[in-house]
Amino acid sequence: MAKDSYLVGLIGSGIGPSLSPALHEREADRQGLRYVYRLIDIDTLGVAPEAVGDLLRAARDLGFDGLNITHPCKQLVIEHLDALAPQAEALGAVNTVVFDEAGRATGHNTDVTGFAASFARGLPDVPLERIVQLGAGGAGAAVAHATLTLGAGRVTVVDAVPERAAALAAQLNRHFGDGRAAFATPDGLPGLLAAADGVVHATPTGMAAHPGLPLPAPLLHPGLWIAEVVYRPLETELLRAARALGCATLDGGGMAVFQAVDAFRLFTGREPDAARMLADITGLAGAVAAPK
C-alpha cells in the first residue's frame, strides 16, 4: 500500500522565516496525508555548514523520508550522498535529498526546474541575449542552468569570490557550449549592466536575515528586467528599487512554489497542485507582486 505518512525537513542557515513547511503541509492536508515538515537550522543548533553530513545521517536514522537543502549547504552535502540525479550531478548542487527504504540518500535539484517554470510564467517575453547573474553558489548554479536552458545567449556570473564565479562559468561552457558564459568581479558591474538585458539575483542578500541591496542602486536602469530568487520577503529592496524605475520584475515566490512542487512529488510520489500552492504563497507571504 502507498504510504500516507511522511516526515521531511529543511537544512540551512537562518531558515526560521521559511515558508516551505506551510507550502508542503497544506498541500499534504488537501491530499489526506499525514505530513510533518521540520526546520533544521544550523544557526539555532550552533553548528558549521560542514556539519550537514552529520545532520543528514541523523535525519536518516530518525526515519525522515527526505530533506530539502538550502544555503549554505547545497554543495557541501554532495559528498555525503549515495547517489546523484543527473541534473544535480551536472549542477554540482543539491536542494532535495530522498531516502529510500534501504536508507540510501539520493540528491536532486528542483531549483532548476522551479526557476525555469517561474521565469517562463512571469517574464515570458523579455530579451535574453545578455544576462548578468549575481551569485555563483548553489542557487546560482541552478538558475544559470535554467536561464541558458530557456535560451539565454550569454550569462555573465558575478561573485564576490572570483574563483567561484570562474568555476561556474567554466562548468556552464562545458555543458552548453563555449561562449555561453563568462565571469566578472563586482567592480565590472557598471559596464556589464549598462549593456545587459536583465539581471538574475541569486545571493542571500535581501532575505529577512540578510537585508540590503546586492548591487549599488544607481547601476539599475529602466532597460533592465530583474529576476529575484529571494522570496521572504517577496518584495526585496532590489525589487523595490527596480520597480521604482519601471523595470520588469519577477519575485522569488514562483520559484519557491515550483521547486516545492517538484520536491513534494519526489518525497511522496504524488502529484501536487501547483495552482493551489501558488495561491498558498500569496496568502502566506502577502500578495505575489505581478510582473510589470
Short mmCIF file of C-alpha atoms in Angstrom, two decimals:
data_model
loop_
_atom_site.label_atom_id
_atom_site.label_comp_id
_atom_site.label_asym_id
_atom_site.label_seq_id
_atom_site.Cartn_x
_atom_site.Cartn_y
_atom_site.Cartn_z
CA MET A 1 0.00 0.00 0.00
CA ALA A 2 1.12 3.54 -0.70
CA LYS A 3 2.39 5.47 2.28
CA ASP A 4 0.16 8.09 3.81
CA SER A 5 2.60 9.46 6.40
CA TYR A 6 5.78 11.46 5.74
CA LEU A 7 8.49 13.16 7.78
CA VAL A 8 10.65 15.65 5.88
CA GLY A 9 12.75 18.68 6.72
CA LEU A 10 14.93 21.59 5.63
CA ILE A 11 18.61 22.04 6.49
CA GLY A 12 20.10 25.53 6.17
CA SER A 13 21.12 28.76 7.85
CA GLY A 14 18.66 31.38 9.07
CA ILE A 15 15.67 29.41 7.82
CA GLY A 16 13.20 30.43 10.52
CA PRO A 17 11.14 32.55 8.09
CA SER A 18 10.95 29.73 5.50
CA LEU A 19 7.52 29.07 4.04
CA SER A 20 8.44 25.56 2.89
CA PRO A 21 6.82 23.82 5.89
CA ALA A 22 3.49 25.53 5.28
CA LEU A 23 3.61 25.00 1.50
CA HIS A 24 4.26 21.27 1.85
CA GLU A 25 1.96 20.64 4.79
CA ARG A 26 -1.03 22.49 3.31
CA GLU A 27 -0.84 20.53 0.07
CA ALA A 28 -0.42 17.28 2.00
CA ASP A 29 -3.50 18.09 4.10
CA ARG A 30 -5.55 18.55 0.94
CA GLN A 31 -4.36 15.13 -0.27
CA GLY A 32 -5.26 13.45 3.01
CA LEU A 33 -1.66 12.78 4.04
CA ARG A 34 -0.04 12.96 7.47
CA TYR A 35 2.96 15.11 6.64
CA VAL A 36 5.37 16.78 9.06
CA TYR A 37 7.99 19.24 7.79
CA ARG A 38 10.72 20.22 10.27
CA LEU A 39 13.26 23.07 10.14
CA ILE A 40 16.87 22.08 10.94
CA ASP A 41 18.60 25.44 11.31
CA ILE A 42 22.38 25.21 11.68
CA ASP A 43 22.41 28.66 13.32
CA THR A 44 19.98 27.54 16.01
CA LEU A 45 21.96 24.35 16.51
CA GLY A 46 25.23 26.27 16.67
CA VAL A 47 26.99 24.08 14.10
CA ALA A 48 29.01 24.91 10.98
CA PRO A 49 27.73 24.26 7.44
CA GLU A 50 30.19 21.35 7.23
CA ALA A 51 28.00 19.54 9.80
CA VAL A 52 25.44 18.88 7.07
CA GLY A 53 26.71 15.30 6.74
CA ASP A 54 26.07 14.58 10.42
CA LEU A 55 22.61 16.15 10.18
CA LEU A 56 21.84 14.10 7.08
CA ARG A 57 22.78 10.86 8.82
CA ALA A 58 20.79 11.80 11.92
CA ALA A 59 17.70 12.52 9.81
CA ARG A 60 18.05 9.18 8.04
CA ASP A 61 18.41 7.34 11.35
CA LEU A 62 15.35 9.14 12.76
CA GLY A 63 13.21 7.93 9.87
CA PHE A 64 12.97 11.02 7.68
CA ASP A 65 11.71 10.37 4.16
CA GLY A 66 13.65 13.28 2.68
CA LEU A 67 15.20 16.68 3.16
CA ASN A 68 15.37 19.98 1.38
CA ILE A 69 18.79 21.64 1.49
CA THR A 70 19.39 25.37 1.27
CA HIS A 71 22.13 27.99 1.76
CA PRO A 72 24.94 27.35 2.60
CA CYS A 73 24.81 23.56 2.31
CA LYS A 74 23.71 22.82 -1.27
CA GLN A 75 27.22 21.95 -2.44
CA LEU A 76 28.65 20.68 0.86
CA VAL A 77 26.01 17.96 1.12
CA ILE A 78 27.08 16.19 -2.06
CA GLU A 79 30.00 14.23 -0.62
CA HIS A 80 27.64 12.68 1.94
CA LEU A 81 25.16 11.26 -0.58
CA ASP A 82 24.97 7.78 -2.06
CA ALA A 83 23.79 8.88 -5.50
CA LEU A 84 23.01 11.98 -7.56
CA ALA A 85 20.27 12.52 -10.11
CA PRO A 86 21.75 13.62 -13.47
CA GLN A 87 20.70 17.26 -13.14
CA ALA A 88 22.14 17.58 -9.63
CA GLU A 89 25.37 15.98 -10.83
CA ALA A 90 25.63 18.40 -13.75
CA LEU A 91 24.99 21.35 -11.44
CA GLY A 92 27.21 20.31 -8.56
CA ALA A 93 24.43 21.43 -6.19
CA VAL A 94 21.61 19.62 -4.37
CA ASN A 95 18.47 21.09 -2.84
CA THR A 96 16.45 17.89 -2.33
CA VAL A 97 17.52 14.57 -0.80
CA VAL A 98 15.32 11.48 -0.87
CA PHE A 99 15.93 8.45 1.39
CA ASP A 100 14.86 5.10 0.01
CA GLU A 101 13.70 2.11 2.07
CA ALA A 102 17.31 0.94 2.46
CA GLY A 103 18.38 4.35 3.76
CA ARG A 104 20.29 5.34 0.64
CA ALA A 105 20.34 9.08 0.06
CA THR A 106 19.89 10.41 -3.49
CA GLY A 107 20.41 14.10 -4.27
CA HIS A 108 18.21 16.04 -6.69
CA ASN A 109 17.95 19.66 -7.75
CA THR A 110 14.48 21.15 -8.15
CA ASP A 111 15.78 24.75 -8.17
CA VAL A 112 16.49 24.50 -11.91
CA THR A 113 13.02 23.39 -12.91
CA GLY A 114 11.46 25.68 -10.29
CA PHE A 115 13.19 28.81 -11.59
CA ALA A 116 12.58 27.89 -15.24
CA ALA A 117 8.85 27.39 -14.65
CA SER A 118 8.55 30.64 -12.70
CA PHE A 119 10.53 32.66 -15.26
CA ALA A 120 8.54 31.30 -18.22
CA ARG A 121 5.32 32.16 -16.39
CA GLY A 122 6.32 35.59 -15.09
CA LEU A 123 8.69 37.08 -17.70
CA PRO A 124 7.71 35.27 -20.90
CA ASP A 125 8.67 37.88 -23.48
CA VAL A 126 11.80 39.60 -22.14
CA PRO A 127 15.03 39.69 -24.18
CA LEU A 128 17.59 37.06 -23.14
CA GLU A 129 20.68 37.90 -25.17
CA ARG A 130 22.85 39.36 -22.37
CA ILE A 131 22.18 38.40 -18.76
CA VAL A 132 24.15 39.38 -15.67
CA GLN A 133 23.81 36.97 -12.76
CA LEU A 134 24.75 37.93 -9.22
CA GLY A 135 25.88 34.90 -7.23
CA ALA A 136 27.71 31.68 -8.05
CA GLY A 137 26.69 29.46 -5.15
CA GLY A 138 24.25 26.55 -5.17
CA ALA A 139 21.25 28.67 -6.18
CA GLY A 140 23.40 30.49 -8.74
CA ALA A 141 24.38 27.25 -10.45
CA ALA A 142 20.73 26.24 -10.69
CA VAL A 143 19.35 29.50 -12.10
CA ALA A 144 22.22 29.88 -14.58
CA HIS A 145 21.46 26.42 -15.95
CA ALA A 146 17.78 27.35 -16.08
CA THR A 147 18.27 30.64 -17.96
CA LEU A 148 20.60 29.05 -20.50
CA THR A 149 18.14 26.20 -20.97
CA LEU A 150 15.42 28.81 -21.60
CA GLY A 151 17.51 30.21 -24.45
CA ALA A 152 19.71 32.91 -22.95
CA GLY A 153 22.50 33.94 -25.29
CA ARG A 154 25.17 34.64 -22.69
CA VAL A 155 25.26 34.72 -18.90
CA THR A 156 27.99 36.65 -17.08
CA VAL A 157 28.38 35.45 -13.50
CA VAL A 158 29.48 37.99 -10.89
CA ASP A 159 30.50 36.88 -7.43
CA ALA A 160 32.49 38.35 -4.54
CA VAL A 161 34.67 35.22 -4.78
CA PRO A 162 36.10 35.37 -8.32
CA GLU A 163 37.26 31.76 -8.27
CA ARG A 164 33.72 30.58 -7.63
CA ALA A 165 32.35 32.67 -10.49
CA ALA A 166 35.09 31.39 -12.81
CA ALA A 167 34.37 27.78 -11.86
CA LEU A 168 30.65 28.17 -12.54
CA ALA A 169 31.27 29.87 -15.90
CA ALA A 170 33.62 27.07 -16.93
CA GLN A 171 31.03 24.47 -15.93
CA LEU A 172 28.33 26.25 -17.90
CA ASN A 173 30.53 26.46 -21.02
CA ARG A 174 31.30 22.74 -20.80
CA HIS A 175 27.59 21.95 -20.57
CA PHE A 176 26.09 24.49 -23.00
CA GLY A 177 29.00 25.29 -25.31
CA ASP A 178 31.89 27.73 -25.41
CA GLY A 179 30.97 31.39 -25.14
CA ARG A 180 27.63 30.90 -23.40
CA ALA A 181 29.01 32.02 -20.03
CA ALA A 182 31.63 34.37 -18.64
CA PHE A 183 32.59 35.67 -15.22
CA ALA A 184 33.46 39.04 -13.74
CA THR A 185 34.21 40.71 -10.44
CA PRO A 186 31.79 43.20 -8.83
CA ASP A 187 33.87 46.16 -9.99
CA GLY A 188 32.90 45.26 -13.56
CA LEU A 189 29.19 45.72 -12.89
CA PRO A 190 28.83 49.29 -14.24
CA GLY A 191 29.85 48.31 -17.76
CA LEU A 192 28.04 44.98 -17.68
CA LEU A 193 24.71 46.39 -16.51
CA ALA A 194 24.80 49.26 -18.99
CA ALA A 195 24.72 46.72 -21.83
CA ALA A 196 22.64 43.96 -20.21
CA ASP A 197 19.06 42.89 -20.96
CA GLY A 198 18.42 41.64 -17.45
CA VAL A 199 19.74 40.68 -14.04
CA VAL A 200 19.21 37.45 -12.14
CA HIS A 201 19.87 37.81 -8.43
CA ALA A 202 20.98 34.58 -6.76
CA THR A 203 22.61 35.55 -3.45
CA PRO A 204 21.08 35.61 0.07
CA THR A 205 21.12 39.43 0.15
CA GLY A 206 17.60 40.69 0.63
CA MET A 207 16.46 37.78 2.79
CA ALA A 208 14.99 38.62 6.18
CA ALA A 209 18.27 37.57 7.79
CA HIS A 210 20.42 39.36 5.17
CA PRO A 211 18.76 42.72 4.36
CA GLY A 212 20.15 45.15 1.83
CA LEU A 213 20.89 45.55 -1.86
CA PRO A 214 23.23 43.19 -3.73
CA LEU A 215 24.48 45.98 -6.02
CA PRO A 216 24.64 49.79 -5.99
CA ALA A 217 21.17 51.16 -6.74
CA PRO A 218 22.47 53.78 -9.25
CA LEU A 219 23.51 50.94 -11.58
CA LEU A 220 19.89 49.97 -12.19
CA HIS A 221 18.13 51.48 -15.21
CA PRO A 222 14.69 51.07 -16.84
CA GLY A 223 16.06 48.97 -19.70
CA LEU A 224 16.73 46.05 -17.34
CA TRP A 225 14.45 43.28 -16.18
CA ILE A 226 15.19 41.86 -12.72
CA ALA A 227 14.54 38.27 -11.59
CA GLU A 228 14.87 37.51 -7.87
CA VAL A 229 15.33 34.17 -6.10
CA VAL A 230 14.69 35.51 -2.59
CA TYR A 231 11.02 35.08 -1.63
CA ARG A 232 10.91 36.10 2.02
CA PRO A 233 10.15 38.95 1.76
CA LEU A 234 8.53 38.79 -1.65
CA GLU A 235 9.38 42.44 -2.27
CA THR A 236 13.10 42.72 -1.61
CA GLU A 237 14.95 46.02 -1.59
CA LEU A 238 16.28 45.14 -5.06
CA LEU A 239 12.79 44.64 -6.48
CA ARG A 240 11.51 47.78 -4.81
CA ALA A 241 14.31 49.86 -6.33
CA ALA A 242 13.85 48.26 -9.76
CA ARG A 243 10.08 48.75 -9.80
CA ALA A 244 10.52 52.40 -8.87
CA LEU A 245 12.48 52.78 -12.12
CA GLY A 246 9.87 50.95 -14.18
CA CYS A 247 11.88 47.74 -14.65
CA ALA A 248 10.09 44.50 -15.42
CA THR A 249 10.47 42.31 -12.33
CA LEU A 250 9.91 38.78 -11.08
CA ASP A 251 9.89 37.97 -7.38
CA GLY A 252 11.07 34.69 -5.89
CA GLY A 253 7.66 33.38 -4.93
CA GLY A 254 7.10 31.39 -8.11
CA MET A 255 10.47 29.67 -7.88
CA ALA A 256 9.76 28.76 -4.23
CA VAL A 257 6.45 27.18 -5.23
CA PHE A 258 7.60 25.31 -8.32
CA GLN A 259 10.70 23.86 -6.64
CA ALA A 260 8.41 22.78 -3.76
CA VAL A 261 6.02 21.18 -6.26
CA ASP A 262 8.86 19.07 -7.66
CA ALA A 263 10.24 18.22 -4.19
CA PHE A 264 6.79 17.17 -2.94
CA ARG A 265 6.50 14.82 -5.91
CA LEU A 266 9.92 13.32 -5.17
CA PHE A 267 9.13 12.83 -1.47
CA THR A 268 5.66 11.31 -1.91
CA GLY A 269 5.32 10.03 -5.47
CA ARG A 270 2.08 12.03 -5.64
CA GLU A 271 1.21 14.90 -7.96
CA PRO A 272 0.77 18.23 -6.16
CA ASP A 273 -1.49 21.02 -7.40
CA ALA A 274 0.77 23.92 -8.41
CA ALA A 275 -2.12 26.38 -8.75
CA ARG A 276 -3.24 25.71 -5.19
CA MET A 277 0.32 26.12 -3.92
CA LEU A 278 0.71 29.43 -5.77
CA ALA A 279 -2.43 30.62 -4.02
CA ASP A 280 -0.95 29.41 -0.72
CA ILE A 281 2.19 31.50 -1.04
CA THR A 282 0.08 34.55 -1.87
CA GLY A 283 -1.69 34.14 1.42
CA LEU A 284 1.39 33.16 3.38
CA ALA A 285 3.80 35.85 2.22
CA GLY A 286 1.47 38.60 1.06
CA ALA A 287 0.23 39.19 -2.44
CA VAL A 288 2.74 37.98 -5.00
CA ALA A 289 3.60 41.08 -7.00
CA ALA A 290 2.57 40.67 -10.61
CA PRO A 291 5.36 41.21 -13.17
CA LYS A 292 5.21 44.74 -14.55
#
